Amino acid sequence: MTYLKTKFKIFPIILVSYFSIMGPLVFYLAYNSPEAHVWPAVLFLLLIVLFWFTVLRTRAHSLEINEDHIIVRRYFGIGKSNIYKIAALDGFMNKFESAKGGVYESVFIFENGKRIGSISNFYHKNFEILKLRLQDNLLNLGETTSAF
């Protein structure tokens, strides 16, 4: 088995960057405007923070898969590295979610019943290769349904 690392698509990076810049910019413009109210800008900024701490924390992971371990980094790979032995992992679950752009598949990796990492065909260019590697090394725990 060879070394494999996730590659991110450019669209999610641009989308996240755009909203991350727009939040503080809208707040700044509303705060300095004599006519605009600040509370809609604060609400928008809070939604951006909520997005960062929910969707990005659980979906935008960078994975490095080696022969006997997986390294997981959150937040597009800029988060803290966590190393997991492949032999100690429970397996993975698939999740299909529909959105305006189509149906997206996510694969969640589990250790001791907890999600430790994920890959998604929305965020990752090489999703299919990563999924095949996970299927070769981990137990498929089935499919989970969307909460929405």
mmCIF file with all atom_site columns, C-alpha atoms in Angstrom:
data_model
loop_
_atom_site.group_PDB
_atom_site.id
_atom_site.type_symbol
_atom_site.label_atom_id
_atom_site.label_alt_id
_atom_site.label_comp_id
_atom_site.label_asym_id
_atom_site.label_entity_id
_atom_site.label_seq_id
_atom_site.pdbx_PDB_ins_code
_atom_site.Cartn_x
_atom_site.Cartn_y
_atom_site.Cartn_z
_atom_site.occupancy
_atom_site.B_iso_or_equiv
_atom_site.pdbx_formal_charge
_atom_site.auth_seq_id
_atom_site.auth_comp_id
_atom_site.auth_asym_id
_atom_site.auth_atom_id
_atom_site.pdbx_PDB_model_num
ATOM 1   C CA . MET A 1 1   ? 0.000   0.000  0.000  1.00 0.00 ? 1   MET A CA 1
ATOM 2   C CA . THR A 1 2   ? 1.233   3.490  -0.798 1.00 0.00 ? 2   THR A CA 1
ATOM 3   C CA . TYR A 1 3   ? 0.820   6.862  0.796  1.00 0.00 ? 3   TYR A CA 1
ATOM 4   C CA . LEU A 1 4   ? -2.385  8.716  -0.119 1.00 0.00 ? 4   LEU A CA 1
ATOM 5   C CA . LYS A 1 5   ? -3.399  12.265 0.797  1.00 0.00 ? 5   LYS A CA 1
ATOM 6   C CA . THR A 1 6   ? -6.620  14.184 0.218  1.00 0.00 ? 6   THR A CA 1
ATOM 7   C CA . LYS A 1 7   ? -6.780  16.903 -2.414 1.00 0.00 ? 7   LYS A CA 1
ATOM 8   C CA . PHE A 1 8   ? -9.344  19.646 -2.001 1.00 0.00 ? 8   PHE A CA 1
ATOM 9   C CA . LYS A 1 9   ? -11.511 21.042 -4.788 1.00 0.00 ? 9   LYS A CA 1
ATOM 10  C CA . ILE A 1 10  ? -11.080 24.755 -5.474 1.00 0.00 ? 10  ILE A CA 1
ATOM 11  C CA . PHE A 1 11  ? -14.797 25.703 -5.264 1.00 0.00 ? 11  PHE A CA 1
ATOM 12  C CA . PRO A 1 12  ? -15.269 24.899 -1.534 1.00 0.00 ? 12  PRO A CA 1
ATOM 13  C CA . ILE A 1 13  ? -12.068 26.786 -0.704 1.00 0.00 ? 13  ILE A CA 1
ATOM 14  C CA . ILE A 1 14  ? -13.257 29.859 -2.627 1.00 0.00 ? 14  ILE A CA 1
ATOM 15  C CA . LEU A 1 15  ? -16.733 29.591 -1.069 1.00 0.00 ? 15  LEU A CA 1
ATOM 16  C CA . VAL A 1 16  ? -15.395 29.348 2.483  1.00 0.00 ? 16  VAL A CA 1
ATOM 17  C CA . SER A 1 17  ? -12.894 32.155 1.866  1.00 0.00 ? 17  SER A CA 1
ATOM 18  C CA . TYR A 1 18  ? -15.604 34.396 0.426  1.00 0.00 ? 18  TYR A CA 1
ATOM 19  C CA . PHE A 1 19  ? -17.950 33.950 3.384  1.00 0.00 ? 19  PHE A CA 1
ATOM 20  C CA . SER A 1 20  ? -15.113 34.235 5.886  1.00 0.00 ? 20  SER A CA 1
ATOM 21  C CA . ILE A 1 21  ? -14.120 37.585 4.425  1.00 0.00 ? 21  ILE A CA 1
ATOM 22  C CA . MET A 1 22  ? -17.678 38.831 3.918  1.00 0.00 ? 22  MET A CA 1
ATOM 23  C CA . GLY A 1 23  ? -18.701 38.349 7.557  1.00 0.00 ? 23  GLY A CA 1
ATOM 24  C CA . PRO A 1 24  ? -16.225 40.793 9.098  1.00 0.00 ? 24  PRO A CA 1
ATOM 25  C CA . LEU A 1 25  ? -16.555 43.143 6.105  1.00 0.00 ? 25  LEU A CA 1
ATOM 26  C CA . VAL A 1 26  ? -20.354 43.382 6.434  1.00 0.00 ? 26  VAL A CA 1
ATOM 27  C CA . PHE A 1 27  ? -20.007 43.944 10.183 1.00 0.00 ? 27  PHE A CA 1
ATOM 28  C CA . TYR A 1 28  ? -17.407 46.685 9.620  1.00 0.00 ? 28  TYR A CA 1
ATOM 29  C CA . LEU A 1 29  ? -19.530 48.454 7.002  1.00 0.00 ? 29  LEU A CA 1
ATOM 30  C CA . ALA A 1 30  ? -22.684 48.248 9.119  1.00 0.00 ? 30  ALA A CA 1
ATOM 31  C CA . TYR A 1 31  ? -20.857 49.448 12.232 1.00 0.00 ? 31  TYR A CA 1
ATOM 32  C CA . ASN A 1 32  ? -19.418 52.489 10.434 1.00 0.00 ? 32  ASN A CA 1
ATOM 33  C CA . SER A 1 33  ? -22.596 53.369 8.538  1.00 0.00 ? 33  SER A CA 1
ATOM 34  C CA . PRO A 1 34  ? -24.819 56.030 10.110 1.00 0.00 ? 34  PRO A CA 1
ATOM 35  C CA . GLU A 1 35  ? -27.953 54.519 8.520  1.00 0.00 ? 35  GLU A CA 1
ATOM 36  C CA . ALA A 1 36  ? -27.446 50.753 8.778  1.00 0.00 ? 36  ALA A CA 1
ATOM 37  C CA . HIS A 1 37  ? -28.296 48.690 11.830 1.00 0.00 ? 37  HIS A CA 1
ATOM 38  C CA . VAL A 1 38  ? -25.570 46.527 13.314 1.00 0.00 ? 38  VAL A CA 1
ATOM 39  C CA . TRP A 1 39  ? -27.718 43.586 14.464 1.00 0.00 ? 39  TRP A CA 1
ATOM 40  C CA . PRO A 1 40  ? -28.207 42.023 10.960 1.00 0.00 ? 40  PRO A CA 1
ATOM 41  C CA . ALA A 1 41  ? -24.437 42.162 10.462 1.00 0.00 ? 41  ALA A CA 1
ATOM 42  C CA . VAL A 1 42  ? -23.873 40.560 13.870 1.00 0.00 ? 42  VAL A CA 1
ATOM 43  C CA . LEU A 1 43  ? -26.375 37.839 12.988 1.00 0.00 ? 43  LEU A CA 1
ATOM 44  C CA . PHE A 1 44  ? -24.585 37.221 9.670  1.00 0.00 ? 44  PHE A CA 1
ATOM 45  C CA . LEU A 1 45  ? -21.237 37.058 11.477 1.00 0.00 ? 45  LEU A CA 1
ATOM 46  C CA . LEU A 1 46  ? -22.653 34.558 13.985 1.00 0.00 ? 46  LEU A CA 1
ATOM 47  C CA . LEU A 1 47  ? -23.919 32.382 11.121 1.00 0.00 ? 47  LEU A CA 1
ATOM 48  C CA . ILE A 1 48  ? -20.408 32.380 9.624  1.00 0.00 ? 48  ILE A CA 1
ATOM 49  C CA . VAL A 1 49  ? -18.922 31.313 12.962 1.00 0.00 ? 49  VAL A CA 1
ATOM 50  C CA . LEU A 1 50  ? -21.591 28.616 13.317 1.00 0.00 ? 50  LEU A CA 1
ATOM 51  C CA . PHE A 1 51  ? -20.716 27.376 9.836  1.00 0.00 ? 51  PHE A CA 1
ATOM 52  C CA . TRP A 1 52  ? -17.018 27.238 10.715 1.00 0.00 ? 52  TRP A CA 1
ATOM 53  C CA . PHE A 1 53  ? -17.628 25.283 13.910 1.00 0.00 ? 53  PHE A CA 1
ATOM 54  C CA . THR A 1 54  ? -20.165 22.815 12.518 1.00 0.00 ? 54  THR A CA 1
ATOM 55  C CA . VAL A 1 55  ? -19.877 22.031 8.830  1.00 0.00 ? 55  VAL A CA 1
ATOM 56  C CA . LEU A 1 56  ? -16.167 22.698 8.406  1.00 0.00 ? 56  LEU A CA 1
ATOM 57  C CA . ARG A 1 57  ? -15.246 20.998 11.660 1.00 0.00 ? 57  ARG A CA 1
ATOM 58  C CA . THR A 1 58  ? -17.047 17.823 10.656 1.00 0.00 ? 58  THR A CA 1
ATOM 59  C CA . ARG A 1 59  ? -16.547 17.725 6.869  1.00 0.00 ? 59  ARG A CA 1
ATOM 60  C CA . ALA A 1 60  ? -13.474 19.593 5.598  1.00 0.00 ? 60  ALA A CA 1
ATOM 61  C CA . HIS A 1 61  ? -10.856 17.134 6.811  1.00 0.00 ? 61  HIS A CA 1
ATOM 62  C CA . SER A 1 62  ? -7.467  16.464 5.339  1.00 0.00 ? 62  SER A CA 1
ATOM 63  C CA . LEU A 1 63  ? -6.545  12.773 5.521  1.00 0.00 ? 63  LEU A CA 1
ATOM 64  C CA . GLU A 1 64  ? -3.230  11.077 4.973  1.00 0.00 ? 64  GLU A CA 1
ATOM 65  C CA . ILE A 1 65  ? -3.512  7.312  4.662  1.00 0.00 ? 65  ILE A CA 1
ATOM 66  C CA . ASN A 1 66  ? -0.380  5.221  5.182  1.00 0.00 ? 66  ASN A CA 1
ATOM 67  C CA . GLU A 1 67  ? 0.078   1.469  5.516  1.00 0.00 ? 67  GLU A CA 1
ATOM 68  C CA . ASP A 1 68  ? -0.864  1.232  9.181  1.00 0.00 ? 68  ASP A CA 1
ATOM 69  C CA . HIS A 1 69  ? -2.270  4.617  10.216 1.00 0.00 ? 69  HIS A CA 1
ATOM 70  C CA . ILE A 1 70  ? -4.447  7.547  9.173  1.00 0.00 ? 70  ILE A CA 1
ATOM 71  C CA . ILE A 1 71  ? -3.592  11.163 9.972  1.00 0.00 ? 71  ILE A CA 1
ATOM 72  C CA . VAL A 1 72  ? -6.624  13.466 10.252 1.00 0.00 ? 72  VAL A CA 1
ATOM 73  C CA . ARG A 1 73  ? -6.495  17.275 10.236 1.00 0.00 ? 73  ARG A CA 1
ATOM 74  C CA . ARG A 1 74  ? -9.620  19.411 10.460 1.00 0.00 ? 74  ARG A CA 1
ATOM 75  C CA . TYR A 1 75  ? -10.400 22.775 8.835  1.00 0.00 ? 75  TYR A CA 1
ATOM 76  C CA . PHE A 1 76  ? -8.946  22.072 5.373  1.00 0.00 ? 76  PHE A CA 1
ATOM 77  C CA . GLY A 1 77  ? -5.787  20.624 6.890  1.00 0.00 ? 77  GLY A CA 1
ATOM 78  C CA . ILE A 1 78  ? -4.816  23.597 9.053  1.00 0.00 ? 78  ILE A CA 1
ATOM 79  C CA . GLY A 1 79  ? -6.073  22.038 12.284 1.00 0.00 ? 79  GLY A CA 1
ATOM 80  C CA . LYS A 1 80  ? -4.249  19.818 14.765 1.00 0.00 ? 80  LYS A CA 1
ATOM 81  C CA . SER A 1 81  ? -3.017  16.435 13.500 1.00 0.00 ? 81  SER A CA 1
ATOM 82  C CA . ASN A 1 82  ? -4.534  13.313 15.035 1.00 0.00 ? 82  ASN A CA 1
ATOM 83  C CA . ILE A 1 83  ? -2.988  9.932  14.240 1.00 0.00 ? 83  ILE A CA 1
ATOM 84  C CA . TYR A 1 84  ? -5.094  6.752  14.323 1.00 0.00 ? 84  TYR A CA 1
ATOM 85  C CA . LYS A 1 85  ? -3.972  3.156  13.813 1.00 0.00 ? 85  LYS A CA 1
ATOM 86  C CA . ILE A 1 86  ? -6.000  1.510  11.059 1.00 0.00 ? 86  ILE A CA 1
ATOM 87  C CA . ALA A 1 87  ? -6.252  -1.716 13.058 1.00 0.00 ? 87  ALA A CA 1
ATOM 88  C CA . ALA A 1 88  ? -7.928  0.154  15.950 1.00 0.00 ? 88  ALA A CA 1
ATOM 89  C CA . LEU A 1 89  ? -10.640 1.788  13.829 1.00 0.00 ? 89  LEU A CA 1
ATOM 90  C CA . ASP A 1 90  ? -14.229 0.475  13.871 1.00 0.00 ? 90  ASP A CA 1
ATOM 91  C CA . GLY A 1 91  ? -14.893 1.163  10.200 1.00 0.00 ? 91  GLY A CA 1
ATOM 92  C CA . PHE A 1 92  ? -16.702 3.727  8.081  1.00 0.00 ? 92  PHE A CA 1
ATOM 93  C CA . MET A 1 93  ? -20.265 4.798  7.230  1.00 0.00 ? 93  MET A CA 1
ATOM 94  C CA . ASN A 1 94  ? -21.626 6.384  4.060  1.00 0.00 ? 94  ASN A CA 1
ATOM 95  C CA . LYS A 1 95  ? -24.052 9.284  4.028  1.00 0.00 ? 95  LYS A CA 1
ATOM 96  C CA . PHE A 1 96  ? -25.808 10.683 0.956  1.00 0.00 ? 96  PHE A CA 1
ATOM 97  C CA . GLU A 1 97  ? -27.125 14.245 1.107  1.00 0.00 ? 97  GLU A CA 1
ATOM 98  C CA . SER A 1 98  ? -28.996 16.134 -1.564 1.00 0.00 ? 98  SER A CA 1
ATOM 99  C CA . ALA A 1 99  ? -28.386 19.804 -2.185 1.00 0.00 ? 99  ALA A CA 1
ATOM 100 C CA . LYS A 1 100 ? -29.074 22.311 -4.915 1.00 0.00 ? 100 LYS A CA 1
ATOM 101 C CA . GLY A 1 101 ? -25.939 21.233 -6.776 1.00 0.00 ? 101 GLY A CA 1
ATOM 102 C CA . GLY A 1 102 ? -26.770 17.518 -6.686 1.00 0.00 ? 102 GLY A CA 1
ATOM 103 C CA . VAL A 1 103 ? -26.326 14.556 -4.380 1.00 0.00 ? 103 VAL A CA 1
ATOM 104 C CA . TYR A 1 104 ? -23.128 14.489 -2.342 1.00 0.00 ? 104 TYR A CA 1
ATOM 105 C CA . GLU A 1 105 ? -21.626 11.498 -0.591 1.00 0.00 ? 105 GLU A CA 1
ATOM 106 C CA . SER A 1 106 ? -19.699 11.667 2.653  1.00 0.00 ? 106 SER A CA 1
ATOM 107 C CA . VAL A 1 107 ? -17.766 8.855  4.289  1.00 0.00 ? 107 VAL A CA 1
ATOM 108 C CA . PHE A 1 108 ? -17.298 9.048  8.066  1.00 0.00 ? 108 PHE A CA 1
ATOM 109 C CA . ILE A 1 109 ? -14.537 7.093  9.809  1.00 0.00 ? 109 ILE A CA 1
ATOM 110 C CA . PHE A 1 110 ? -15.265 5.746  13.303 1.00 0.00 ? 110 PHE A CA 1
ATOM 111 C CA . GLU A 1 111 ? -13.133 4.772  16.286 1.00 0.00 ? 111 GLU A CA 1
ATOM 112 C CA . ASN A 1 112 ? -14.799 3.499  19.477 1.00 0.00 ? 112 ASN A CA 1
ATOM 113 C CA . GLY A 1 113 ? -18.185 4.600  18.142 1.00 0.00 ? 113 GLY A CA 1
ATOM 114 C CA . LYS A 1 114 ? -17.097 8.228  17.544 1.00 0.00 ? 114 LYS A CA 1
ATOM 115 C CA . ARG A 1 115 ? -16.546 10.012 14.251 1.00 0.00 ? 115 ARG A CA 1
ATOM 116 C CA . ILE A 1 116 ? -12.870 10.842 13.884 1.00 0.00 ? 116 ILE A CA 1
ATOM 117 C CA . GLY A 1 117 ? -12.694 11.959 10.270 1.00 0.00 ? 117 GLY A CA 1
ATOM 118 C CA . SER A 1 118 ? -14.526 12.202 7.002  1.00 0.00 ? 118 SER A CA 1
ATOM 119 C CA . ILE A 1 119 ? -14.170 12.647 3.288  1.00 0.00 ? 119 ILE A CA 1
ATOM 120 C CA . SER A 1 120 ? -16.762 14.103 0.944  1.00 0.00 ? 120 SER A CA 1
ATOM 121 C CA . ASN A 1 121 ? -17.115 14.314 -2.799 1.00 0.00 ? 121 ASN A CA 1
ATOM 122 C CA . PHE A 1 122 ? -18.093 17.983 -2.345 1.00 0.00 ? 122 PHE A CA 1
ATOM 123 C CA . TYR A 1 123 ? -14.759 18.907 -0.736 1.00 0.00 ? 123 TYR A CA 1
ATOM 124 C CA . HIS A 1 124 ? -12.281 16.354 -2.132 1.00 0.00 ? 124 HIS A CA 1
ATOM 125 C CA . LYS A 1 125 ? -11.045 15.907 -5.714 1.00 0.00 ? 125 LYS A CA 1
ATOM 126 C CA . ASN A 1 126 ? -9.785  12.386 -5.121 1.00 0.00 ? 126 ASN A CA 1
ATOM 127 C CA . PHE A 1 127 ? -12.817 11.181 -3.152 1.00 0.00 ? 127 PHE A CA 1
ATOM 128 C CA . GLU A 1 128 ? -13.304 7.953  -5.120 1.00 0.00 ? 128 GLU A CA 1
ATOM 129 C CA . ILE A 1 129 ? -9.669  6.864  -4.674 1.00 0.00 ? 129 ILE A CA 1
ATOM 130 C CA . LEU A 1 130 ? -9.823  7.638  -0.946 1.00 0.00 ? 130 LEU A CA 1
ATOM 131 C CA . LYS A 1 131 ? -13.108 5.763  -0.588 1.00 0.00 ? 131 LYS A CA 1
ATOM 132 C CA . LEU A 1 132 ? -11.646 2.698  -2.334 1.00 0.00 ? 132 LEU A CA 1
ATOM 133 C CA . ARG A 1 133 ? -8.641  2.787  0.000  1.00 0.00 ? 133 ARG A CA 1
ATOM 134 C CA . LEU A 1 134 ? -10.939 2.957  3.020  1.00 0.00 ? 134 LEU A CA 1
ATOM 135 C CA . GLN A 1 135 ? -13.024 0.074  1.661  1.00 0.00 ? 135 GLN A CA 1
ATOM 136 C CA . ASP A 1 136 ? -9.856  -2.021 1.303  1.00 0.00 ? 136 ASP A CA 1
ATOM 137 C CA . ASN A 1 137 ? -8.733  -1.374 4.884  1.00 0.00 ? 137 ASN A CA 1
ATOM 138 C CA . LEU A 1 138 ? -11.842 -0.774 7.002  1.00 0.00 ? 138 LEU A CA 1
ATOM 139 C CA . LEU A 1 139 ? -15.165 -2.446 7.701  1.00 0.00 ? 139 LEU A CA 1
ATOM 140 C CA . ASN A 1 140 ? -18.181 -0.906 5.983  1.00 0.00 ? 140 ASN A CA 1
ATOM 141 C CA . LEU A 1 141 ? -20.661 -0.136 8.794  1.00 0.00 ? 141 LEU A CA 1
ATOM 142 C CA . GLY A 1 142 ? -23.466 0.696  6.348  1.00 0.00 ? 142 GLY A CA 1
ATOM 143 C CA . GLU A 1 143 ? -25.277 3.875  5.487  1.00 0.00 ? 143 GLU A CA 1
ATOM 144 C CA . THR A 1 144 ? -26.538 6.584  7.789  1.00 0.00 ? 144 THR A CA 1
ATOM 145 C CA . THR A 1 145 ? -29.456 8.891  7.039  1.00 0.00 ? 145 THR A CA 1
ATOM 146 C CA . SER A 1 146 ? -29.400 12.663 7.005  1.00 0.00 ? 146 SER A CA 1
ATOM 147 C CA . ALA A 1 147 ? -30.804 14.483 10.012 1.00 0.00 ? 147 ALA A CA 1
ATOM 148 C CA . PHE A 1 148 ? -32.477 17.101 7.801  1.00 0.00 ? 148 PHE A CA 1
#
